[in-house]
Coordinates of C-alpha atoms in Angstrom, one line a residue:
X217 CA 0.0 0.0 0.0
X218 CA 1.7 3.7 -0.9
X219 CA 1.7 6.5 1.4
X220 CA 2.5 9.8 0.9
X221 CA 5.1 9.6 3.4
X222 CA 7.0 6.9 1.9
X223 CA 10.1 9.4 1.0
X224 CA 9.5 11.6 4.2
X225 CA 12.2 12.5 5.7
X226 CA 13.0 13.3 9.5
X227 CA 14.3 17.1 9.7
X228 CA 16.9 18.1 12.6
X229 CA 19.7 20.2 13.1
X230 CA 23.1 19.0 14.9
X231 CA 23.3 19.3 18.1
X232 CA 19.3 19.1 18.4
X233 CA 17.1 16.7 18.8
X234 CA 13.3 16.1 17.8
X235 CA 10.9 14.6 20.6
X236 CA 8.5 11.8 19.8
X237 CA 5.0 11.4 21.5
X238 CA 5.2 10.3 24.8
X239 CA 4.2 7.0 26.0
X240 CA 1.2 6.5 28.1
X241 CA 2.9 5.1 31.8
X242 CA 6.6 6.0 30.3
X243 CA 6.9 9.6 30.4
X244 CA 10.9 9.7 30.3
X245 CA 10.8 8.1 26.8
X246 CA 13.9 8.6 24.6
X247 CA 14.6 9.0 21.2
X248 CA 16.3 5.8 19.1
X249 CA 19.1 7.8 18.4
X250 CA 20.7 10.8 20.1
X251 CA 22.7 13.2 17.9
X252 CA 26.5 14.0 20.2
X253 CA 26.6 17.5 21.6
X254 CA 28.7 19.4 19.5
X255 CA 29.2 23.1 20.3
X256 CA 28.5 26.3 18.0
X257 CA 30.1 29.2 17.2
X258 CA 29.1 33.2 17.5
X259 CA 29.3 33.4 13.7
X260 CA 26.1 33.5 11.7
X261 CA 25.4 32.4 8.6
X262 CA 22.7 33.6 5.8
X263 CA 20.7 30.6 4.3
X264 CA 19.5 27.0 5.9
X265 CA 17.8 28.9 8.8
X266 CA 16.6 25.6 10.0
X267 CA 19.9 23.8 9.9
X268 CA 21.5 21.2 7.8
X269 CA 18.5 18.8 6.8
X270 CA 18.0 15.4 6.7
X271 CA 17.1 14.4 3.7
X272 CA 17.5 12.3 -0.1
X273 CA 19.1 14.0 -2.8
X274 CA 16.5 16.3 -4.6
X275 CA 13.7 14.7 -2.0
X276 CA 11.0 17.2 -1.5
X277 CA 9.0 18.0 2.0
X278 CA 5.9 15.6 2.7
X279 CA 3.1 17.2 4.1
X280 CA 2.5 16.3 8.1
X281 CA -0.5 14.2 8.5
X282 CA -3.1 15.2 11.7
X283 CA -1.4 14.0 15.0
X284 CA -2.4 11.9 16.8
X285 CA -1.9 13.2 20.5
X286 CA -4.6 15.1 22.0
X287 CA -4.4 19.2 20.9
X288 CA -4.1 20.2 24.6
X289 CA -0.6 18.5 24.8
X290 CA 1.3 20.3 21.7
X291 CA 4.7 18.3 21.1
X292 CA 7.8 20.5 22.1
X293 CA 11.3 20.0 21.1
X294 CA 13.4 19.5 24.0
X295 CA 16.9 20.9 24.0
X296 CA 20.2 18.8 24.3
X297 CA 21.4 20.6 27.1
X298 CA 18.0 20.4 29.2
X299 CA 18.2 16.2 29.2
X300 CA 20.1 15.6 32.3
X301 CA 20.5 12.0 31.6
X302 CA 22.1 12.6 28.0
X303 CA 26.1 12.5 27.8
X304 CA 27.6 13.9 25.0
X305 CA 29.5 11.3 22.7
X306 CA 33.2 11.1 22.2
X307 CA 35.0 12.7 20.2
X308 CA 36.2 10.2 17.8
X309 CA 32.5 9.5 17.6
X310 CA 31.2 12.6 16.7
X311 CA 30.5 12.7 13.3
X312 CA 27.3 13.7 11.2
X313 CA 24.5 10.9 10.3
X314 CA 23.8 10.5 6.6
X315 CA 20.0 10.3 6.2
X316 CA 18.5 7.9 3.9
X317 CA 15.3 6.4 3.0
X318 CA 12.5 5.6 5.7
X319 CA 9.9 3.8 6.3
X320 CA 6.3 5.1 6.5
X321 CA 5.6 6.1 10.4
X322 CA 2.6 5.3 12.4
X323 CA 2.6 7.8 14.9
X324 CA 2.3 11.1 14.4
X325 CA 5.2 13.1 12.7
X326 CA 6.9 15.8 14.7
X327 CA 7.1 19.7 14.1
X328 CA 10.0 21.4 14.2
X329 CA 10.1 24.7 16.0
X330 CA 12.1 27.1 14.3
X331 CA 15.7 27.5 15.3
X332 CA 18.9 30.0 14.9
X333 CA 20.8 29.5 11.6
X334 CA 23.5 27.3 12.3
X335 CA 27.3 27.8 12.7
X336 CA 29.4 27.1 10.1
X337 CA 31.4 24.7 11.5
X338 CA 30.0 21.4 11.6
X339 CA 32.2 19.5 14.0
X340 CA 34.1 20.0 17.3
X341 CA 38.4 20.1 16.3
X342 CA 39.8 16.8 14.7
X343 CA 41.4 14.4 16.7
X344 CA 45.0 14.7 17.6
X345 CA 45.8 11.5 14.5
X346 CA 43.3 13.3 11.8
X347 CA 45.2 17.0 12.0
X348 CA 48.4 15.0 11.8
X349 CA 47.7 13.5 9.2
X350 CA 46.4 16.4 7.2
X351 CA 49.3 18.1 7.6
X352 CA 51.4 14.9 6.6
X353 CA 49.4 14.8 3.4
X354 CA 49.5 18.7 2.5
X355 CA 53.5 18.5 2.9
X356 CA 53.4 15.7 0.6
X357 CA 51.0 17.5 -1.9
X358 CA 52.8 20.4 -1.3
X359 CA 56.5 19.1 -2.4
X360 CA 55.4 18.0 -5.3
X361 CA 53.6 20.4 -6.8
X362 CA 56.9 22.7 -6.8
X363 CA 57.4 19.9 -9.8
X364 CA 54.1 19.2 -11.3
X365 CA 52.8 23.1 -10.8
X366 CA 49.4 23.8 -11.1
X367 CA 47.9 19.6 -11.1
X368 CA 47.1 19.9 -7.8
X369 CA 44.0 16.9 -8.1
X370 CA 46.4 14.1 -9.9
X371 CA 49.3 14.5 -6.9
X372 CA 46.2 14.4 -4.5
X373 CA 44.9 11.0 -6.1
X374 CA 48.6 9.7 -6.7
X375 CA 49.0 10.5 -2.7
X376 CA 46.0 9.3 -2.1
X377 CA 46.9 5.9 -3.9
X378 CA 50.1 5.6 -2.2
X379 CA 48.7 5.5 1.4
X380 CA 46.4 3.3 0.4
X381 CA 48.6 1.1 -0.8
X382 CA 47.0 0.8 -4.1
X383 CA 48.5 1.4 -7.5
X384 CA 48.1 4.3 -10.2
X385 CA 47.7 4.4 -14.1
X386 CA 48.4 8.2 -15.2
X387 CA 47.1 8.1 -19.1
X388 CA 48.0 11.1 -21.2
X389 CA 49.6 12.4 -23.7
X390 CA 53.5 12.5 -24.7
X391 CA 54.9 15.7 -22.4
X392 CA 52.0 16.2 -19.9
X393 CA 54.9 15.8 -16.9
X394 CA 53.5 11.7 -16.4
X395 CA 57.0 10.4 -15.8
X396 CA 57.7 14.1 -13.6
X397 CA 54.9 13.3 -11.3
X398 CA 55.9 9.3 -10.5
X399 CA 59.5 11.0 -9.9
X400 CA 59.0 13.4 -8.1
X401 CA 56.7 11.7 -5.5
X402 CA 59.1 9.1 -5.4
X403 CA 62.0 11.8 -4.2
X404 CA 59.8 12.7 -1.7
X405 CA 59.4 10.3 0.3
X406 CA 62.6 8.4 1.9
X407 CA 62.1 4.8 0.6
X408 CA 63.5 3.0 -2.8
X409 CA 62.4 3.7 -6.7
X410 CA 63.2 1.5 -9.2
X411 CA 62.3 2.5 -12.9
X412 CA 61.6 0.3 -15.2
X413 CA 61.1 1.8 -19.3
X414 CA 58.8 -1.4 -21.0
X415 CA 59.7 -2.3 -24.6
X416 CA 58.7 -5.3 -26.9
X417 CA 61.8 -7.1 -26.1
X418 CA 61.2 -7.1 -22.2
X419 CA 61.0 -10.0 -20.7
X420 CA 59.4 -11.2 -17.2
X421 CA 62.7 -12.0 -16.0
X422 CA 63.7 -8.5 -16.2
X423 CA 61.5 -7.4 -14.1
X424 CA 60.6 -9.9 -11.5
X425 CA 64.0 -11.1 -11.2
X426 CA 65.9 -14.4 -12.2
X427 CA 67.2 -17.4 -10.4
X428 CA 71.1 -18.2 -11.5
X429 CA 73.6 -20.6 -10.8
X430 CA 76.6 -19.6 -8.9
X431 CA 79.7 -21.0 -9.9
X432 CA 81.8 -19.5 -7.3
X433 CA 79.8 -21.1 -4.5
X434 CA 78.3 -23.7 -6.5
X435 CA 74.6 -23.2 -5.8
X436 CA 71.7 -21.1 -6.9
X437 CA 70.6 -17.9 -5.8
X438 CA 67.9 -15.6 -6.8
X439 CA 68.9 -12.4 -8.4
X440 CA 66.2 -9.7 -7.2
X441 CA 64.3 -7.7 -10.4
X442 CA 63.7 -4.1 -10.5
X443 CA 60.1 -4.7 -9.3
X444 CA 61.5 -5.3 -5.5
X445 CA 61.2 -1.5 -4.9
X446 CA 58.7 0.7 -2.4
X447 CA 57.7 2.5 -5.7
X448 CA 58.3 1.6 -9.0
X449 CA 57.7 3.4 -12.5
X450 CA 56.7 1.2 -15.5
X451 CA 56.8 3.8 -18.1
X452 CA 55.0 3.2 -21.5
X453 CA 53.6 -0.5 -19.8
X454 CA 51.5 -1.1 -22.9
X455 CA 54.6 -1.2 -25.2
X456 CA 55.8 -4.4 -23.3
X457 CA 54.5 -8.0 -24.3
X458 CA 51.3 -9.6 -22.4
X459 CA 53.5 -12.2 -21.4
X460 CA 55.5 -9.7 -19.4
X461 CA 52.7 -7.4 -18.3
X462 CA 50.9 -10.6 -16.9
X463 CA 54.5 -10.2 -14.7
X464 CA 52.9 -7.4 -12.5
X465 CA 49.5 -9.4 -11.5
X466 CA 50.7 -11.2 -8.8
X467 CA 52.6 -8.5 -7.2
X468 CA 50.5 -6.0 -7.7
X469 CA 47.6 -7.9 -6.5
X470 CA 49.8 -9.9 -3.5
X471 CA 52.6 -7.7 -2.9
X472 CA 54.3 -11.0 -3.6
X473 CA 56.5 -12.3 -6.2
X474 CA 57.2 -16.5 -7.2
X475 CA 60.3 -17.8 -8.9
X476 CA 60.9 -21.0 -9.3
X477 CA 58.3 -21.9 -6.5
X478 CA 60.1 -19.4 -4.2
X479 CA 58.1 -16.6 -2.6
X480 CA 59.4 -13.1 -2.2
X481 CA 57.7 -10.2 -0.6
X482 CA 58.4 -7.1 -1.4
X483 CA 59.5 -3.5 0.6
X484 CA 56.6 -2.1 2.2
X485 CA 55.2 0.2 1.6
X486 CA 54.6 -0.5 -2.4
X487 CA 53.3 1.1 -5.1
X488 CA 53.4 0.7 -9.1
X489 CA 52.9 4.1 -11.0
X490 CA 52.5 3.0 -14.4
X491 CA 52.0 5.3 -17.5
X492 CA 50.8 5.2 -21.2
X493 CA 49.5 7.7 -24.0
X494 CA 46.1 7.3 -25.6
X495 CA 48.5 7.9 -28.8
X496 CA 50.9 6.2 -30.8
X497 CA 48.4 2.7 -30.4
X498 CA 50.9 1.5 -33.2
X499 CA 53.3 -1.4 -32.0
X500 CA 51.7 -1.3 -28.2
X501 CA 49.7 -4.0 -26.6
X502 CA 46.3 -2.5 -24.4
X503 CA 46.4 -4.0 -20.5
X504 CA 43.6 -6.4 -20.5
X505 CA 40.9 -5.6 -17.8
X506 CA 42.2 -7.9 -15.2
X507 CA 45.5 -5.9 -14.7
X508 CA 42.9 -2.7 -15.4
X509 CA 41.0 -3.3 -12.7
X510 CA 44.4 -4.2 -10.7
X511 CA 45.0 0.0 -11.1
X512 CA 43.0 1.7 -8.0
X513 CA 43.0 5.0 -9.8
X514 CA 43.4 5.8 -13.4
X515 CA 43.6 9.4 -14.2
X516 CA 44.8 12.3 -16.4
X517 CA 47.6 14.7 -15.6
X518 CA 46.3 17.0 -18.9
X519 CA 48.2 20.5 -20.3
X520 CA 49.0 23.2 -17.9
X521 CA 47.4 26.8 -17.7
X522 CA 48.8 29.7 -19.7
X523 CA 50.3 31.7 -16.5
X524 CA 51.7 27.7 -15.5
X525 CA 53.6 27.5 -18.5
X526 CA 54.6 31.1 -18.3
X527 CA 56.2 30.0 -15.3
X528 CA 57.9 27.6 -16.4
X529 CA 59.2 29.0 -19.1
X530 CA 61.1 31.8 -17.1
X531 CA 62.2 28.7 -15.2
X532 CA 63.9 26.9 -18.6
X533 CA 67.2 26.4 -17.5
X534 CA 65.5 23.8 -14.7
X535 CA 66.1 20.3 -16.7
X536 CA 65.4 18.2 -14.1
X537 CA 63.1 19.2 -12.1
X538 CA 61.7 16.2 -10.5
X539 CA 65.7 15.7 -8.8
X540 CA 65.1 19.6 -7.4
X541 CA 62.7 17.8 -4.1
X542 CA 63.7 16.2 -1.9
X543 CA 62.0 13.8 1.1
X544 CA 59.3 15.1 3.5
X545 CA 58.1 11.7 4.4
X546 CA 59.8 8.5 5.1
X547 CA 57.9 4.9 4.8
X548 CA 56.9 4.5 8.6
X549 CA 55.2 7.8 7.8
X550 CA 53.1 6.7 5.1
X551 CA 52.3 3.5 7.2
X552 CA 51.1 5.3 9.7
X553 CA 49.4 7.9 7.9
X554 CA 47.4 4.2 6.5
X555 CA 46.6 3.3 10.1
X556 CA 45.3 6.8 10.8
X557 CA 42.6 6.1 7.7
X558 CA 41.4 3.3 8.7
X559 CA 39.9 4.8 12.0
X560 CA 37.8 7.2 9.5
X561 CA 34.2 6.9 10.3
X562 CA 31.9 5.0 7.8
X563 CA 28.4 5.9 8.2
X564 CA 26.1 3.2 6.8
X565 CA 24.4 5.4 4.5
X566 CA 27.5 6.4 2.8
X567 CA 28.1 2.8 2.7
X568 CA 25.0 2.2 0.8
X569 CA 25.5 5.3 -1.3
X570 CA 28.7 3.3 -2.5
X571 CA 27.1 0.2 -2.9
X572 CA 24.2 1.4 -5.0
X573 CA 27.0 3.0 -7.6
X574 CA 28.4 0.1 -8.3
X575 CA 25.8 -1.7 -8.3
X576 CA 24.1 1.0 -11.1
X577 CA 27.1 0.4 -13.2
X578 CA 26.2 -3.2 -13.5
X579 CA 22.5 -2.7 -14.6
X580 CA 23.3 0.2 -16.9
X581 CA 22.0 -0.8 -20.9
X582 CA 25.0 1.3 -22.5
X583 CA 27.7 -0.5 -20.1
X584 CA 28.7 -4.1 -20.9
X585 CA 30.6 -5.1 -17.8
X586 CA 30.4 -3.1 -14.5
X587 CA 32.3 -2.5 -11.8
X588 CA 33.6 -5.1 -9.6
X589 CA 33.6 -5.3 -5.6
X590 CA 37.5 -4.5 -6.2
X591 CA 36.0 -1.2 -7.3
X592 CA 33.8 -0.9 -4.0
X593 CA 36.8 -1.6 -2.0
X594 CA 39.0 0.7 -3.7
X595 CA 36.6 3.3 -3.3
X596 CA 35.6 2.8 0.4
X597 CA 39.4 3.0 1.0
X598 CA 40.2 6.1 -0.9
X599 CA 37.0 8.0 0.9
X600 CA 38.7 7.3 4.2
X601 CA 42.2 9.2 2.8
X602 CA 40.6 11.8 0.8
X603 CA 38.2 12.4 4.2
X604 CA 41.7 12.8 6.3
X605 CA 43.2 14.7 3.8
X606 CA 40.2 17.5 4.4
X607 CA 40.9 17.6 8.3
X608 CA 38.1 15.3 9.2
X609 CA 37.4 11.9 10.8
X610 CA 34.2 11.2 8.8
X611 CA 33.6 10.5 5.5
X612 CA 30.9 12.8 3.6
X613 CA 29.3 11.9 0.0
X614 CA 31.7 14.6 -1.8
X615 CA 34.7 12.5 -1.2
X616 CA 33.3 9.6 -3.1
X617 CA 31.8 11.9 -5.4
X618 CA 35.4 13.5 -6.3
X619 CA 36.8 10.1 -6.3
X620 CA 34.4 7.8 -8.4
X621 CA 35.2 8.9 -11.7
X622 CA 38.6 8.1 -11.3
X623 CA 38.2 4.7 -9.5
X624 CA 35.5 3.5 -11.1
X625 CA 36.2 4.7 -14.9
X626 CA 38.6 2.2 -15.8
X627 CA 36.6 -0.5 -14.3
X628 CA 33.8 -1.0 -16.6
X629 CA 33.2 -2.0 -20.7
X630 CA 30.9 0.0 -22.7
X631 CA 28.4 -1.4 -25.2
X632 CA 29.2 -1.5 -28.7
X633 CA 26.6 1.2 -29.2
X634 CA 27.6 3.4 -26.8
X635 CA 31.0 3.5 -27.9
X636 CA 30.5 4.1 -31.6
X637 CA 27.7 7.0 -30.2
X638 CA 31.0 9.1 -28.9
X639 CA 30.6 7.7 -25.1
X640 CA 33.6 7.4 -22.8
X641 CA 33.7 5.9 -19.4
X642 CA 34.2 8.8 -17.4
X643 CA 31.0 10.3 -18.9
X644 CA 29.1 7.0 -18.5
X645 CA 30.5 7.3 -14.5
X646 CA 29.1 11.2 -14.1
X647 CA 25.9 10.6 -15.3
X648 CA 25.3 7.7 -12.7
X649 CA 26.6 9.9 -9.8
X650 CA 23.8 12.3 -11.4
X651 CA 20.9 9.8 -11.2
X652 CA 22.2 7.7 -7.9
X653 CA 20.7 9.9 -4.8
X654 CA 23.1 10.6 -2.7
X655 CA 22.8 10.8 0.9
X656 CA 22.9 14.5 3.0
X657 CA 24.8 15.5 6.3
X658 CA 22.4 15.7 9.0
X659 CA 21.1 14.3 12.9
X660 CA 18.6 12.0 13.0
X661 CA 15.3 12.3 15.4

């Protein structure tokens, strides 16, 4: 049976909380859920006089039906600060609820009183960990855009990948600064780089090493590749062979490598920053989707602005500039900057906002293969960093927003007839964020 309260939502403000009617023989009743007690701030703000709202993307009011408590007994919403048995949460605790769809109520709906506009500051101070760890990442960001000027999103993905521990395809054309950018994150952080330049003739010996016979000590040994590195470049990858890109699956899936039935683990922390141009598809060999979908973030580097090359023009002498950085961060501190993301709050409703875009991708008509849970994973994990990144210890729908594209692109197959109509995956990927709704920042009643 419909009602016209099946998308109603419940409308509250942080920090207050909306009273249900009162039980007959219970009269100290208490909400399901308590919003914490965060404080405000003296500043005002112009619009939302009622607060951040609870609600589904582009969901409009429902009308309140007639209560159901006699009119001599109005309902009043009680303050936080007048409950005397309500504690405020902690602070690692503290962050917004995400609204999503509810069910159809039975009782009657509650009224909200009006209240002051509210401050612009959502949450109390990050924790001790979360301000760390922004300022970790903004050094990192910050070192090297003195070499990639002007990119500022690409280093912040590439970063982002790293303390992950995830791996990054930069696609673009000849000269955009791909092979600057691997460098120069490399140089700044304090842990090995190994570059490896893929041709035809490259064999997976080169790069996942070779076991030998000694003839001075009369036994074999295994002679480590130029894969057993924290970070290491693959430049041009789709020039190499499929037998030796098929190399790279089980270490970058394991962060393993087997000779000869021997296992080898690899420097931790590890990362593969591989690159390729759209161009030049003449004598190369395309990644097949497995190792694709082995890539946590594929993305673009593109041409700079007209002051940016300005700049770098005056600056022409500069042949190297990826060697001009130098380290910020050494490997325990991208470990523990991982650590720091993984305590990042997930709110189930972001959770289910994730789910429900991959899950689109799958039962779109103009995409042939959708995204797999890899791809839900990846971008879970990537929220988390790009939440701490922003000073905060919760994870709002605008980080996955700003991430999807670029986890989720490279992931999926178009149809025939969608790619002979001019459509590209990162298109097919915006208009799905457009028709998903996505969940709002907000305190439940």
């Amino acid at each position: 049976m419909s009602n016209e309260n099946d998308d109603a939502t419940q409308l509250g403000s942080i920090g207050h909380h909306m009273s249900k009617p009162q039980q007959p023989g219970n009269p100290q009743a208490r909400p399901a859920f308590q919003a914490p007690s965060l404080p405000t701030h003296p500043q005002e703000q112009d619009g939302d006089e009622e607060g951040t709202v609870l609600s589904t993307h582009n969901a409009t009011p429902s009308r309140p039906t007639r209560p159901t408590v006699p009119m001599a007994q109005p309902m009043q919403a009680q303050p936080t600060q007048s409950t005397p048995t309500q504690q405020p949460l902690p602070q690692s605790q503290s962050a917004p609820v995400m609204a999503t769809r509810q069910f159809p109520q039975t009782t009657a709906p509650s009224v909200k009183p009006a209240q002051p506009a509210m401050a612009s500051s959502m949450m109390s101070a990050p924790q001790a960990d979360i301000t760390e760890f922004h300022e970790l990442f903004a050094q990192l960001v910050g070192n090297v855009s003195q070499v990639v000027v002007g990119k500022e999103q690409p280093i912040r993905q590439c970063a982002t990948a790293m303390i992950v521990g995830g791996h990054i395809l930069l696609e673009d054309n000849p000269g955009t600064g791909k092979t600057q950018l691997a460098r120069s994150l490399a140089n700044s952080i304090d842990m090995s780089f190994k570059r490896i330049q893929f041709t035809p003739d490259l064999l997976p010996s080169d790069v996942v090493g070779v076991t030998y016979y000694d003839q001075k000590n009369g036994e074999f040994e295994y002679r480590e590749g130029p894969i057993f590195a924290s970070i290491v470049l693959a430049d041009e990858i789709n020039r190499a062979s499929p037998k030796t890109q098929s190399a790279l699956l089980e270490v970058m899936e394991e962060q393993k490598v087997t000779v000869d039935g021997e296992t080898h683990a690899v420097p931790q922390p590890f990362m593969v920053i591989a690159t390729q141009n759209p161009i030049e598809q003449l004598g190369t060999y395309k990644l097949p989707e497995a190792q694709m979908d082995r890539f946590l973030i594929k993305t673009t580097i593109g041409y700079p602005s007209h002051d940016v090359s300005v700049n770098i023009l005056k600056q022409v002498n500069v042949t190297d500039r990826a060697s001009t950085v130098h380290a910020v961060l050494t490997g325990n501190d991208v470990l523990r900057m991982r650590a720091i993301s993984e305590t990042v709050r997930l709110d189930d409703a972001i959770i289910e906002y994730i789910v429900r875009l991959v899950e689109a991708t799958r039962h779109n008509e103009r995409i042939q293969v959708g995204s797999s849970m890899r791809g839900a994973l990846a971008l879970t994990r990537c929220a988390r960093v790009w939440a701490a990144s922003s000073n905060r210890g919760y994870v709002v729908p605008d980080d996955v927003k700003q991430l999807a594209v670029a986890v989720l692109a490279h992931r999926i197959t178009l149809t025939a007839e969608a790619t002979f109509a001019g459509s590209t995956p990162e298109q097919m990927i915006e208009q799905i964020l457009n028709e998903v709704p996505s969940p709002t920042v907000g305190a439940t009643a």
